[in-house]
PDB file of C-alpha atoms in Angstrom:
ATOM      1  CA  UNK A   1      47.041 146.832 145.051  1.00 91.00           C
ATOM      2  CA  UNK A   2      44.959 149.898 144.359  1.00 96.00           C
ATOM      3  CA  UNK A   3      41.447 151.084 145.153  1.00 96.00           C
ATOM      4  CA  UNK A   4      38.793 150.935 142.432  1.00 97.00           C
ATOM      5  CA  UNK A   5      35.137 151.824 142.078  1.00 97.00           C
ATOM      6  CA  UNK A   6      32.808 149.007 141.033  1.00 97.00           C
ATOM      7  CA  UNK A   7      29.351 149.151 139.464  1.00 96.00           C
ATOM      8  CA  UNK A   8      27.240 146.034 139.020  1.00 96.00           C
ATOM      9  CA  UNK A   9      23.977 144.896 137.445  1.00 95.00           C
ATOM     10  CA  UNK A  10      22.485 142.469 134.964  1.00 94.00           C
ATOM     11  CA  UNK A  11      23.291 142.686 131.284  1.00 94.00           C
ATOM     12  CA  UNK A  12      20.634 144.925 129.766  1.00 90.00           C
ATOM     13  CA  UNK A  13      19.836 146.764 133.011  1.00 89.00           C
ATOM     14  CA  UNK A  14      19.401 150.481 132.533  1.00 84.00           C
ATOM     15  CA  UNK A  15      22.008 152.753 133.997  1.00 78.00           C
ATOM     16  CA  UNK A  16      22.766 153.781 136.645  1.00 81.00           C
ATOM     17  CA  UNK A  17      23.879 150.408 137.926  1.00 91.00           C
ATOM     18  CA  UNK A  18      24.355 149.578 141.608  1.00 95.00           C
ATOM     19  CA  UNK A  19      27.400 151.458 142.856  1.00 94.00           C
ATOM     20  CA  UNK A  20      29.878 152.887 143.214  1.00 96.00           C
ATOM     21  CA  UNK A  21      31.061 150.092 145.483  1.00 97.00           C
ATOM     22  CA  UNK A  22      34.447 150.098 147.187  1.00 98.00           C
ATOM     23  CA  UNK A  23      36.912 147.667 145.672  1.00 98.00           C
ATOM     24  CA  UNK A  24      40.565 146.731 145.576  1.00 98.00           C
ATOM     25  CA  UNK A  25      42.395 145.579 142.467  1.00 97.00           C
ATOM     26  CA  UNK A  26      45.427 143.300 142.572  1.00 97.00           C
ATOM     27  CA  UNK A  27      46.593 142.806 138.972  1.00 96.00           C
ATOM     28  CA  UNK A  28      43.792 141.019 137.134  1.00 96.00           C
ATOM     29  CA  UNK A  29      41.839 140.204 140.305  1.00 98.00           C
ATOM     30  CA  UNK A  30      39.353 142.408 142.159  1.00 98.00           C
ATOM     31  CA  UNK A  31      37.542 142.258 145.491  1.00 98.00           C
ATOM     32  CA  UNK A  32      34.590 144.510 146.249  1.00 98.00           C
ATOM     33  CA  UNK A  33      31.951 144.729 148.971  1.00 97.00           C
ATOM     34  CA  UNK A  34      28.400 145.807 149.604  1.00 97.00           C
ATOM     35  CA  UNK A  35      25.952 145.303 152.452  1.00 96.00           C
ATOM     36  CA  UNK A  36      22.698 143.415 152.064  1.00 95.00           C
ATOM     37  CA  UNK A  37      19.413 144.819 153.463  1.00 94.00           C
ATOM     38  CA  UNK A  38      18.242 143.776 156.930  1.00 92.00           C
ATOM     39  CA  UNK A  39      15.805 141.144 155.613  1.00 89.00           C
ATOM     40  CA  UNK A  40      18.856 139.030 154.653  1.00 88.00           C
ATOM     41  CA  UNK A  41      19.709 137.053 157.785  1.00 85.00           C
ATOM     42  CA  UNK A  42      23.441 136.269 157.950  1.00 87.00           C
ATOM     43  CA  UNK A  43      24.994 133.028 159.107  1.00 84.00           C
ATOM     44  CA  UNK A  44      26.059 133.033 162.745  1.00 83.00           C
ATOM     45  CA  UNK A  45      29.654 133.318 161.507  1.00 84.00           C
ATOM     46  CA  UNK A  46      29.087 136.257 159.119  1.00 87.00           C
ATOM     47  CA  UNK A  47      27.614 139.748 158.812  1.00 92.00           C
ATOM     48  CA  UNK A  48      25.514 141.166 155.955  1.00 93.00           C
ATOM     49  CA  UNK A  49      28.658 142.618 154.348  1.00 96.00           C
ATOM     50  CA  UNK A  50      29.176 140.603 151.150  1.00 96.00           C
ATOM     51  CA  UNK A  51      32.672 140.396 149.670  1.00 97.00           C
ATOM     52  CA  UNK A  52      32.816 139.374 146.008  1.00 98.00           C
ATOM     53  CA  UNK A  53      35.889 138.479 143.968  1.00 98.00           C
ATOM     54  CA  UNK A  54      36.360 138.847 140.203  1.00 98.00           C
ATOM     55  CA  UNK A  55      38.849 137.243 137.825  1.00 98.00           C
ATOM     56  CA  UNK A  56      38.943 139.978 135.181  1.00 97.00           C
ATOM     57  CA  UNK A  57      40.489 137.935 132.349  1.00 96.00           C
ATOM     58  CA  UNK A  58      37.868 135.201 132.634  1.00 97.00           C
ATOM     59  CA  UNK A  59      34.974 137.471 133.514  1.00 97.00           C
ATOM     60  CA  UNK A  60      33.774 135.463 136.498  1.00 98.00           C
ATOM     61  CA  UNK A  61      32.728 136.764 139.889  1.00 97.00           C
ATOM     62  CA  UNK A  62      32.335 134.611 142.959  1.00 96.00           C
ATOM     63  CA  UNK A  63      31.470 134.855 146.617  1.00 95.00           C
ATOM     64  CA  UNK A  64      30.520 132.758 149.579  1.00 91.00           C
ATOM     65  CA  UNK A  65      27.012 134.103 150.256  1.00 89.00           C
ATOM     66  CA  UNK A  66      27.009 135.754 153.674  1.00 87.00           C
ATOM     67  CA  UNK A  67      23.297 135.174 154.246  1.00 85.00           C
ATOM     68  CA  UNK A  68      21.512 132.049 155.413  1.00 79.00           C
ATOM     69  CA  UNK A  69      17.888 132.952 154.700  1.00 78.00           C
ATOM     70  CA  UNK A  70      15.481 135.830 154.226  1.00 81.00           C
ATOM     71  CA  UNK A  71      13.695 137.131 157.322  1.00 81.00           C
ATOM     72  CA  UNK A  72      10.350 135.344 157.648  1.00 75.00           C
ATOM     73  CA  UNK A  73      11.415 132.570 155.284  1.00 68.00           C
ATOM     74  CA  UNK A  74      12.068 129.225 156.924  1.00 61.00           C
ATOM     75  CA  UNK A  75      13.800 127.720 153.873  1.00 60.00           C
ATOM     76  CA  UNK A  76      17.543 128.463 153.903  1.00 55.00           C
ATOM     77  CA  UNK A  77      18.737 130.308 150.831  1.00 55.00           C
ATOM     78  CA  UNK A  78      20.574 130.460 148.505  1.00 53.00           C
ATOM     79  CA  UNK A  79      19.966 126.934 147.303  1.00 44.00           C
ATOM     80  CA  UNK A  80      22.952 124.647 147.596  1.00 45.00           C
ATOM     81  CA  UNK A  81      24.061 125.749 151.014  1.00 60.00           C
ATOM     82  CA  UNK A  82      24.008 123.129 153.729  1.00 61.00           C
ATOM     83  CA  UNK A  83      20.715 123.858 155.530  1.00 58.00           C
ATOM     84  CA  UNK A  84      21.879 121.914 158.569  1.00 62.00           C
ATOM     85  CA  UNK A  85      25.237 123.643 158.838  1.00 66.00           C
ATOM     86  CA  UNK A  86      26.123 126.681 160.896  1.00 69.00           C
ATOM     87  CA  UNK A  87      28.360 128.251 158.246  1.00 71.00           C
ATOM     88  CA  UNK A  88      28.263 128.573 154.455  1.00 76.00           C
ATOM     89  CA  UNK A  89      29.866 125.720 152.548  1.00 78.00           C
ATOM     90  CA  UNK A  90      29.529 126.720 148.887  1.00 86.00           C
ATOM     91  CA  UNK A  91      30.782 129.446 146.587  1.00 92.00           C
ATOM     92  CA  UNK A  92      28.397 131.018 144.097  1.00 93.00           C
ATOM     93  CA  UNK A  93      30.110 131.803 140.778  1.00 95.00           C
ATOM     94  CA  UNK A  94      28.645 134.081 138.077  1.00 96.00           C
ATOM     95  CA  UNK A  95      29.604 134.588 134.450  1.00 97.00           C
ATOM     96  CA  UNK A  96      29.863 138.347 133.905  1.00 98.00           C
ATOM     97  CA  UNK A  97      30.667 140.880 131.217  1.00 97.00           C
ATOM     98  CA  UNK A  98      33.536 143.161 132.302  1.00 97.00           C
ATOM     99  CA  UNK A  99      33.993 146.735 131.117  1.00 96.00           C
ATOM    100  CA  UNK A 100      36.524 149.276 132.313  1.00 95.00           C
ATOM    101  CA  UNK A 101      35.537 152.906 131.883  1.00 92.00           C
ATOM    102  CA  UNK A 102      37.747 155.758 133.111  1.00 91.00           C
ATOM    103  CA  UNK A 103      39.205 153.552 135.848  1.00 90.00           C
ATOM    104  CA  UNK A 104      35.811 152.295 137.032  1.00 96.00           C
ATOM    105  CA  UNK A 105      34.945 148.622 136.668  1.00 97.00           C
ATOM    106  CA  UNK A 106      31.491 147.694 135.400  1.00 96.00           C
ATOM    107  CA  UNK A 107      30.299 144.129 135.931  1.00 97.00           C
ATOM    108  CA  UNK A 108      27.141 142.864 134.220  1.00 96.00           C
ATOM    109  CA  UNK A 109      25.702 139.458 135.050  1.00 96.00           C
ATOM    110  CA  UNK A 110      25.252 137.129 132.064  1.00 97.00           C
ATOM    111  CA  UNK A 111      22.974 134.788 134.071  1.00 93.00           C
ATOM    112  CA  UNK A 112      25.060 131.571 133.988  1.00 94.00           C
ATOM    113  CA  UNK A 113      26.038 130.360 137.468  1.00 93.00           C
ATOM    114  CA  UNK A 114      27.692 127.442 139.187  1.00 92.00           C
ATOM    115  CA  UNK A 115      27.617 126.588 142.888  1.00 89.00           C
ATOM    116  CA  UNK A 116      30.944 125.153 144.018  1.00 89.00           C
ATOM    117  CA  UNK A 117      30.798 123.348 147.386  1.00 84.00           C
ATOM    118  CA  UNK A 118      33.981 123.059 149.387  1.00 78.00           C
ATOM    119  CA  UNK A 119      32.699 120.158 151.494  1.00 75.00           C
ATOM    120  CA  UNK A 120      32.964 117.356 148.929  1.00 69.00           C
ATOM    121  CA  UNK A 121      29.580 117.753 147.226  1.00 75.00           C
ATOM    122  CA  UNK A 122      29.325 118.057 143.441  1.00 76.00           C
ATOM    123  CA  UNK A 123      29.128 121.402 141.644  1.00 78.00           C
ATOM    124  CA  UNK A 124      25.693 122.558 140.465  1.00 83.00           C
ATOM    125  CA  UNK A 125      25.425 124.452 137.134  1.00 81.00           C
ATOM    126  CA  UNK A 126      22.492 126.873 136.838  1.00 84.00           C
ATOM    127  CA  UNK A 127      20.683 129.204 134.459  1.00 90.00           C
ATOM    128  CA  UNK A 128      22.091 128.362 131.026  1.00 88.00           C
ATOM    129  CA  UNK A 129      18.486 128.755 129.882  1.00 93.00           C
ATOM    130  CA  UNK A 130      18.454 132.348 131.154  1.00 93.00           C
ATOM    131  CA  UNK A 131      21.464 133.194 128.989  1.00 94.00           C
ATOM    132  CA  UNK A 132      19.640 131.608 126.031  1.00 93.00           C
ATOM    133  CA  UNK A 133      16.518 133.668 126.849  1.00 94.00           C
ATOM    134  CA  UNK A 134      18.649 136.837 126.964  1.00 93.00           C
ATOM    135  CA  UNK A 135      20.013 136.080 123.497  1.00 95.00           C
ATOM    136  CA  UNK A 136      16.570 135.092 122.193  1.00 95.00           C
ATOM    137  CA  UNK A 137      14.998 138.383 123.333  1.00 95.00           C
ATOM    138  CA  UNK A 138      17.919 140.471 122.071  1.00 95.00           C
ATOM    139  CA  UNK A 139      18.920 141.708 125.545  1.00 95.00           C
ATOM    140  CA  UNK A 140      22.272 139.911 125.286  1.00 96.00           C
ATOM    141  CA  UNK A 141      23.986 140.237 121.893  1.00 96.00           C
ATOM    142  CA  UNK A 142      25.078 136.958 120.287  1.00 97.00           C
ATOM    143  CA  UNK A 143      28.734 138.073 120.241  1.00 97.00           C
ATOM    144  CA  UNK A 144      28.621 138.820 123.998  1.00 97.00           C
ATOM    145  CA  UNK A 145      27.053 135.428 124.730  1.00 96.00           C
ATOM    146  CA  UNK A 146      29.586 133.568 122.562  1.00 97.00           C
ATOM    147  CA  UNK A 147      32.510 135.343 124.211  1.00 97.00           C
ATOM    148  CA  UNK A 148      30.993 134.641 127.639  1.00 97.00           C
ATOM    149  CA  UNK A 149      30.533 130.922 126.976  1.00 96.00           C
ATOM    150  CA  UNK A 150      34.128 130.592 125.771  1.00 97.00           C
ATOM    151  CA  UNK A 151      35.408 132.364 128.891  1.00 97.00           C
ATOM    152  CA  UNK A 152      33.115 130.183 131.061  1.00 96.00           C
ATOM    153  CA  UNK A 153      34.636 127.024 129.616  1.00 95.00           C
ATOM    154  CA  UNK A 154      38.137 128.391 130.309  1.00 95.00           C
ATOM    155  CA  UNK A 155      37.101 129.060 133.912  1.00 95.00           C
ATOM    156  CA  UNK A 156      35.701 125.537 134.329  1.00 93.00           C
ATOM    157  CA  UNK A 157      38.822 123.996 132.766  1.00 92.00           C
ATOM    158  CA  UNK A 158      41.293 126.164 134.720  1.00 92.00           C
ATOM    159  CA  UNK A 159      39.701 126.191 138.146  1.00 92.00           C
ATOM    160  CA  UNK A 160      37.351 123.248 138.573  1.00 89.00           C
ATOM    161  CA  UNK A 161      38.517 120.377 136.336  1.00 85.00           C
ATOM    162  CA  UNK A 162      41.787 120.689 134.422  1.00 78.00           C
ATOM    163  CA  UNK A 163      41.619 117.054 133.348  1.00 76.00           C
ATOM    164  CA  UNK A 164      39.026 115.557 131.011  1.00 75.00           C
ATOM    165  CA  UNK A 165      37.436 113.585 133.835  1.00 74.00           C
ATOM    166  CA  UNK A 166      36.423 114.864 137.275  1.00 71.00           C
ATOM    167  CA  UNK A 167      38.816 114.543 140.196  1.00 71.00           C
ATOM    168  CA  UNK A 168      38.193 114.365 143.911  1.00 71.00           C
ATOM    169  CA  UNK A 169      39.131 118.024 144.396  1.00 78.00           C
ATOM    170  CA  UNK A 170      38.968 121.245 142.410  1.00 83.00           C
ATOM    171  CA  UNK A 171      41.958 122.196 140.267  1.00 86.00           C
ATOM    172  CA  UNK A 172      42.310 125.743 141.678  1.00 88.00           C
ATOM    173  CA  UNK A 173      39.252 126.729 143.658  1.00 90.00           C
ATOM    174  CA  UNK A 174      38.932 129.009 145.396  1.00 93.00           C
ATOM    175  CA  UNK A 175      41.532 130.493 143.040  1.00 95.00           C
ATOM    176  CA  UNK A 176      44.954 131.122 144.546  1.00 95.00           C
ATOM    177  CA  UNK A 177      44.849 134.545 142.847  1.00 96.00           C
ATOM    178  CA  UNK A 178      42.449 135.853 145.525  1.00 97.00           C
ATOM    179  CA  UNK A 179      44.588 134.916 148.538  1.00 96.00           C
ATOM    180  CA  UNK A 180      45.897 138.430 149.256  1.00 96.00           C
ATOM    181  CA  UNK A 181      42.518 140.054 148.589  1.00 97.00           C
ATOM    182  CA  UNK A 182      40.703 137.600 150.856  1.00 96.00           C
ATOM    183  CA  UNK A 183      42.956 138.595 153.764  1.00 96.00           C
ATOM    184  CA  UNK A 184      42.106 142.322 153.541  1.00 97.00           C
ATOM    185  CA  UNK A 185      40.146 143.625 156.497  1.00 96.00           C
ATOM    186  CA  UNK A 186      36.538 144.692 156.019  1.00 94.00           C
ATOM    187  CA  UNK A 187      35.173 147.068 155.123  1.00 96.00           C
ATOM    188  CA  UNK A 188      37.161 147.839 151.984  1.00 96.00           C
ATOM    189  CA  UNK A 189      35.748 151.369 151.993  1.00 95.00           C
ATOM    190  CA  UNK A 190      32.514 153.192 152.764  1.00 95.00           C
ATOM    191  CA  UNK A 191      29.742 150.630 153.273  1.00 96.00           C
ATOM    192  CA  UNK A 192      27.080 150.784 150.548  1.00 95.00           C
ATOM    193  CA  UNK A 193      23.783 149.000 151.243  1.00 95.00           C
ATOM    194  CA  UNK A 194      21.815 147.359 148.458  1.00 92.00           C
ATOM    195  CA  UNK A 195      18.428 149.019 147.991  1.00 86.00           C
ATOM    196  CA  UNK A 196      15.707 146.633 146.869  1.00 73.00           C
TER     197      UNK A 196
END
């Protein structure tokens, strides 16, 4: 394992992106952290320090959102969490574009998401239309979108459903590849707070 610097943003965002964020790389897997602003109210079992994992080969990032709702907002967010629970029960997975530049890792969101519950509920795919809009407006090049969709299908096939039909449990989710990184103590480095 070695320390890395991570920068993140949406595809097409101007630079500088959000970062540098402290991260740890273990082969082709990365964990990084950042703190959410005070208006994000954490679950009773969490803090506002969000740890995110990345499978570099597939270009997917995923996290269990550490926040229950926004201050002053009665509706629990993000959607898909169990509003009646006292702890998060779903992972939020993003398709990303990965670039390595002089040892730094740059992650750009390609909009497509899937919520993966670990309590027996079905997965929920989101925002394919936003990827299409990005291609339509020229923000996301066609080649980047095509590569992303192929990697996304590999992720779905490798980690959620290896067989043609759905099973009662995920194939490899959360991925076994993050086991060592998930056991690292927080914080992974200097705490960087997201500025809205």
